[in-house]
């Protein structure tokens, strides 16, 4: 077997794919159009979330998007635009947002997250990356209103039914768990099954490990064209070089759809923009939380607390909308009244694009029309959580091994 593989994309999925392919003895080259220091893999909340069993494409989400469409500060924002790909994706998203399809997705999302959670632990225990933050303190769903509580209680009941650890906390129990910060909330649902990391710590360590193992990391290199004939990908042409690999992995996040077009493939994807603010001073926050009414995430990372959130569909751009950053700052203050995020912290906010498929499930698997192409993208808000398992599954696919789970439902060739 020719063991030369090119991975297009150097985010968490691309690097984890390189990690597991390298373990299988493949000669791996990673190509990324940036310098692998920014983007969704660096600005996410760092969650490992088996509790997130409900896909983004769920009943009522399109209605919420339309309702919020003309408020660019809203947590779920879809910028009105006449774009054929976006309109097609929106219709597919709508068709996927049914109770039956959500029900089918739940066990799949649970299984793939649990496998990935264990792989994070395996990677840490291997010592390959040295030491890095990997904690299992769970995730607090903080709520102010009964409506939010009742909404999350339905999810929590289902999470418990699926065998995952979840408890309910009243105000006093919440205070006992988080004694060093004032929280303006009526209570919380605590998903004890979840964990968290510091992405800006893991990514450089993973990158350094791959370089030490002889993986070629080619940064600031853009793919200009991809040539195929008779169902085989023959050549990748970049602005710096040409490659003729035996196998190719497309893990370019939100840009994967555009790259797929170069092979006359239709890969329905939209970039869902998220924002983060880092507070590099003591906040007293020790457990990750989602602030339900503010629809944002809070994570105590190594050296700072991260406040992250929003899902913005406005095209593949990295423009920082100040009103959305301010919404995060204000949302944090509403739950942590003693915390004021200052103007310097607001001005240093960053953004990243998460690749979102129409049904909220990732694309993982071989292309049916290009037999030496494997696709790994479309993870929406679970990209960080599912990075290791995606890399493992891709390495199994390319090695012709039995996959760690059935990936039929993740097929990049599926219809909506």
XYZ file of C-alpha atoms in Angstrom:
416
model
C 0.000 0.000 0.000
C 1.263 3.463 -0.943
C 1.222 5.250 2.411
C 1.439 8.853 1.231
C -1.506 10.920 2.534
C -2.225 14.636 2.201
C -4.532 16.197 4.780
C -6.049 19.504 3.657
C -6.708 21.554 6.774
C -4.753 22.098 9.992
C -7.549 22.547 12.516
C -8.250 20.097 15.345
C -9.798 17.578 12.926
C -6.928 17.783 10.440
C -4.212 17.515 13.094
C -5.951 14.633 14.888
C -6.265 12.884 11.530
C -2.521 13.367 10.964
C -1.870 12.087 14.517
C -3.700 8.796 14.021
C -2.492 8.280 10.436
C 1.067 8.754 11.648
C 0.447 6.104 14.312
C -0.628 3.755 11.506
C 2.646 4.320 9.682
C 1.436 6.639 6.940
C 3.617 9.378 5.471
C 1.507 12.464 6.165
C 1.547 16.002 4.807
C -0.775 18.660 6.237
C -1.571 21.697 4.085
C -3.212 24.762 5.629
C -3.850 28.151 4.068
C -3.134 29.881 7.384
C -0.395 29.532 9.978
C -2.385 27.266 12.346
C -2.617 29.859 15.112
C -6.202 31.039 14.681
C -9.701 30.015 13.673
C -12.393 27.845 15.242
C -9.888 25.365 16.699
C -8.355 28.176 18.750
C -11.411 30.247 19.759
C -13.863 27.512 20.804
C -15.093 26.799 24.337
C -12.873 23.715 24.698
C -15.774 21.471 25.675
C -15.844 17.682 25.505
C -19.584 17.224 25.470
C -21.321 13.833 25.507
C -24.301 15.758 26.950
C -24.821 17.645 23.671
C -26.988 14.900 22.207
C -29.442 17.178 20.388
C -28.217 18.221 16.898
C -28.286 21.873 15.861
C -30.878 20.961 13.215
C -33.816 20.488 15.572
C -37.468 21.564 15.464
C -37.933 25.318 15.673
C -34.367 26.378 14.833
C -35.181 27.833 11.404
C -38.080 29.782 12.940
C -35.662 31.178 15.529
C -33.232 32.108 12.760
C -35.909 33.957 10.791
C -37.119 35.705 13.951
C -33.587 36.868 14.769
C -32.549 37.515 11.163
C -32.731 41.287 11.410
C -30.964 41.583 14.774
C -27.236 41.225 14.199
C -26.627 41.023 17.974
C -28.883 37.991 18.432
C -27.314 34.676 19.566
C -28.479 32.842 16.422
C -28.083 35.162 13.437
C -28.691 34.358 9.775
C -27.709 37.288 7.576
C -30.295 37.749 4.803
C -28.607 37.136 1.470
C -29.396 35.781 -1.974
C -26.790 33.056 -2.151
C -27.717 29.784 -3.885
C -25.610 27.557 -1.615
C -26.976 29.223 1.521
C -30.586 28.987 0.359
C -30.154 25.308 -0.562
C -28.490 24.580 2.783
C -31.279 26.432 4.649
C -33.930 24.299 2.947
C -31.983 21.115 3.745
C -31.578 22.288 7.355
C -35.332 22.840 7.543
C -36.036 19.352 6.161
C -33.618 17.831 8.690
C -35.198 19.577 11.683
C -37.820 16.949 12.442
C -38.425 14.986 15.657
C -37.816 11.691 13.829
C -34.422 12.783 12.483
C -33.385 14.218 15.856
C -34.358 10.907 17.484
C -32.185 9.022 15.020
C -29.245 11.370 15.625
C -29.237 11.213 19.442
C -27.581 7.784 19.940
C -25.045 8.534 17.204
C -24.013 11.851 18.764
C -23.754 10.226 22.184
C -21.618 7.337 20.944
C -19.189 9.410 18.898
C -18.727 11.887 21.776
C -18.062 9.144 24.327
C -15.431 7.544 22.080
C -13.778 10.929 21.600
C -13.813 11.671 25.330
C -11.865 8.467 25.960
C -9.450 9.257 23.124
C -8.679 12.641 24.717
C -7.766 10.709 27.870
C -5.697 8.203 25.878
C -3.762 11.008 24.182
C -3.038 12.645 27.528
C -2.008 9.355 29.138
C 0.290 8.545 26.208
C 2.484 11.512 27.082
C 2.835 12.334 23.382
C 1.794 15.959 23.915
C 3.262 16.374 27.379
C 0.953 17.740 30.042
C -2.165 19.702 29.135
C -5.430 20.664 30.805
C -8.003 17.884 30.617
C -10.583 18.076 33.385
C -13.874 16.284 34.025
C -15.725 18.842 36.132
C -18.848 18.633 34.028
C -20.901 21.431 32.505
C -23.384 23.662 34.339
C -26.501 24.787 32.493
C -27.307 27.957 34.450
C -30.854 29.268 34.223
C -32.776 32.311 35.467
C -36.315 31.423 34.420
C -38.643 28.481 34.826
C -39.063 28.323 31.043
C -35.331 27.748 30.576
C -35.303 25.183 33.378
C -38.206 23.232 31.885
C -36.599 23.300 28.429
C -33.300 21.938 29.746
C -35.026 19.465 32.071
C -36.374 17.644 29.005
C -32.847 17.367 27.616
C -31.452 16.313 31.005
C -34.066 13.583 31.351
C -33.093 12.243 27.949
C -29.372 12.479 28.785
C -30.021 10.486 31.958
C -32.096 7.952 29.984
C -29.074 7.518 27.695
C -27.017 6.533 30.741
C -25.001 9.736 31.143
C -24.371 11.438 34.490
C -26.564 14.471 35.208
C -27.861 16.116 38.406
C -29.996 19.126 39.290
C -28.711 21.884 41.577
C -30.670 24.507 43.482
C -29.224 27.902 44.388
C -27.594 26.666 47.591
C -26.057 23.605 45.944
C -24.782 25.787 43.103
C -23.143 28.123 45.627
C -21.466 25.143 47.304
C -20.088 23.984 43.970
C -18.985 27.480 42.860
C -18.138 29.262 46.139
C -15.732 31.873 44.741
C -18.000 33.723 42.321
C -21.390 35.364 42.669
C -23.885 33.796 40.243
C -27.248 35.352 39.458
C -29.145 32.167 38.575
C -32.026 30.221 40.054
C -30.173 26.939 39.723
C -28.369 24.670 37.302
C -28.462 21.330 35.594
C -25.036 19.745 35.963
C -23.891 17.431 33.175
C -21.188 15.610 35.090
C -20.333 13.521 32.017
C -18.645 16.460 30.267
C -15.052 17.671 30.323
C -12.977 20.613 29.112
C -9.549 21.624 27.848
C -7.608 24.712 26.767
C -7.522 24.685 22.930
C -4.692 27.246 22.715
C -2.601 24.829 24.788
C -3.523 21.594 23.006
C -3.168 22.822 19.415
C 0.513 23.952 19.611
C 1.457 20.808 21.554
C -0.233 18.605 18.972
C 1.439 20.523 16.156
C 4.890 20.212 17.770
C 4.407 16.487 18.336
C 3.493 15.916 14.680
C 6.551 17.850 13.498
C 8.764 15.762 15.806
C 7.245 12.609 14.312
C 8.161 13.692 10.790
C 4.748 14.867 9.638
C 5.161 17.650 7.060
C 3.230 20.753 8.133
C 2.935 23.166 5.216
C 1.399 26.424 6.404
C 0.367 29.593 4.539
C -0.217 27.421 1.493
C -3.502 27.633 -0.380
C -5.020 24.896 -2.522
C -5.751 26.418 -5.931
C -6.991 23.356 -7.797
C -7.571 19.619 -7.432
C -7.364 17.317 -10.443
C -9.079 13.968 -10.815
C -9.731 11.456 -13.574
C -11.620 8.162 -13.724
C -12.780 8.563 -10.117
C -9.313 9.041 -8.674
C -7.850 12.249 -7.252
C -4.593 12.671 -9.142
C -3.076 15.994 -8.123
C -3.370 18.858 -5.644
C -2.088 22.192 -6.946
C -1.271 24.893 -4.396
C 0.249 28.352 -4.662
C 3.573 26.802 -3.608
C 3.735 23.201 -4.819
C 2.058 20.226 -6.518
C 1.200 16.955 -4.731
C 0.324 13.507 -6.066
C -0.707 11.567 -2.962
C -2.180 8.089 -2.737
C -4.930 9.309 -0.389
C -6.385 12.711 0.447
C -8.332 13.839 3.493
C -10.454 16.953 3.110
C -10.602 18.478 6.593
C -10.677 22.150 5.658
C -13.585 23.085 7.916
C -15.983 25.648 6.463
C -13.942 25.877 3.255
C -14.373 22.171 2.450
C -17.507 22.850 0.413
C -15.668 25.195 -1.933
C -12.801 22.717 -2.325
C -15.260 19.917 -3.069
C -16.604 21.934 -6.008
C -13.190 21.647 -7.654
C -13.931 17.921 -7.892
C -17.533 18.499 -8.998
C -18.733 17.248 -5.617
C -21.643 18.754 -3.729
C -20.872 19.081 -0.019
C -23.547 21.150 1.685
C -21.843 23.307 4.344
C -22.160 26.747 5.890
C -19.693 28.522 8.148
C -21.228 29.256 11.541
C -19.226 32.065 13.077
C -18.476 32.051 16.797
C -16.779 34.647 19.004
C -14.666 34.511 22.131
C -13.455 36.927 24.804
C -10.563 35.913 27.081
C -10.348 37.358 30.595
C -6.787 36.923 31.828
C -7.457 37.726 35.497
C -9.028 35.853 38.356
C -12.775 35.412 37.933
C -13.442 32.798 40.606
C -15.123 30.575 37.991
C -13.983 26.965 38.294
C -16.607 24.946 36.399
C -17.606 25.365 32.727
C -21.095 26.750 32.242
C -23.611 27.607 29.584
C -25.606 30.716 30.458
C -28.973 29.686 29.102
C -30.768 32.984 28.667
C -27.593 34.605 27.304
C -26.939 31.558 25.075
C -23.190 31.588 25.641
C -20.435 29.434 27.096
C -17.950 30.038 29.902
C -14.801 27.964 30.390
C -12.059 28.214 33.047
C -8.951 27.519 30.961
C -5.267 27.461 31.837
C -4.359 31.094 32.565
C -7.700 32.713 31.666
C -11.470 32.380 31.598
C -13.058 32.205 28.167
C -16.489 33.607 27.309
C -17.692 32.322 23.949
C -20.825 32.122 21.925
C -23.150 32.994 19.055
C -23.907 31.191 15.818
C -23.723 33.588 12.884
C -24.385 32.539 9.300
C -23.056 35.394 7.184
C -20.678 33.682 4.767
C -17.083 32.531 5.124
C -15.634 35.704 6.563
C -13.869 36.499 9.826
C -15.270 39.995 10.305
C -15.717 40.770 14.010
C -19.127 42.340 14.647
C -18.742 44.551 17.703
C -22.428 44.257 18.643
C -22.067 40.483 18.947
C -18.987 40.774 21.146
C -20.799 43.249 23.392
C -23.722 40.829 23.647
C -21.317 38.217 25.058
C -19.846 40.703 27.551
C -23.304 41.797 28.679
C -24.513 38.215 28.895
C -21.599 37.310 31.154
C -22.307 40.271 33.447
C -25.982 39.319 33.751
C -25.032 35.936 35.265
C -21.844 37.012 37.050
C -22.836 40.520 38.294
C -19.473 41.215 39.946
C -17.662 40.569 36.658
C -17.151 43.466 34.278
C -15.458 42.601 30.990
C -13.429 45.682 30.129
C -12.950 47.446 26.803
C -9.443 46.017 26.253
C -10.792 42.482 26.636
C -13.698 43.281 24.328
C -11.379 44.778 21.716
C -9.179 41.667 21.717
C -12.103 39.363 20.849
C -11.496 36.776 18.145
C -13.735 34.807 15.832
C -13.746 31.467 14.029
C -15.932 29.576 11.557
C -17.482 26.232 12.457
C -18.498 24.028 9.503
C -22.199 23.209 9.801
C -23.921 20.457 7.825
C -27.684 20.682 7.183
C -28.554 17.942 9.683
C -26.013 18.829 12.376
C -24.079 15.574 11.926
C -20.479 15.547 10.704
C -19.301 14.318 7.340
C -16.901 11.427 7.959
C -16.129 8.863 5.283
C -15.084 8.075 1.747
C -16.431 9.872 -1.270
C -18.319 7.487 -3.552
C -17.179 9.255 -6.725
C -13.502 9.896 -5.810
C -12.294 6.658 -4.267
C -9.047 7.974 -2.710
C -10.779 10.951 -1.051
C -11.965 10.874 2.552
C -13.987 13.795 3.929
C -13.904 14.944 7.560
C -15.801 18.136 8.316
C -19.251 19.494 9.206
C -18.997 19.080 12.991
C -20.813 22.348 13.828
C -20.333 23.206 17.527
C -18.814 19.796 18.326
C -15.636 20.115 16.268
C -13.350 20.322 19.279
C -15.164 17.569 21.146
C -15.046 15.259 18.128
C -11.532 16.024 16.858
C -9.806 12.878 18.190
C -12.551 10.437 17.218
C -12.773 11.891 13.718
C -9.037 11.468 13.276
C -9.260 7.898 14.554
C -12.188 7.013 12.273
C -10.463 8.504 9.216
C -7.278 6.533 9.943
C -9.370 3.356 10.213
C -11.140 4.098 6.922
C -7.869 4.707 5.061
C -6.246 1.648 6.699
C -9.233 -0.499 5.648
C -9.861 -1.420 9.281
C -13.188 -1.926 11.020
C -14.235 1.493 12.281
C -14.682 2.161 16.012
C -18.376 2.800 15.336
C -20.805 2.572 12.433
C -20.272 5.748 10.385
C -22.970 5.138 7.766
C -25.037 8.073 9.020
C -22.010 10.388 8.692
C -21.519 9.590 5.012
C -20.526 12.666 2.969
C -22.645 11.187 0.177
C -25.920 11.286 2.155
C -28.943 13.217 0.896
C -31.133 15.606 2.840
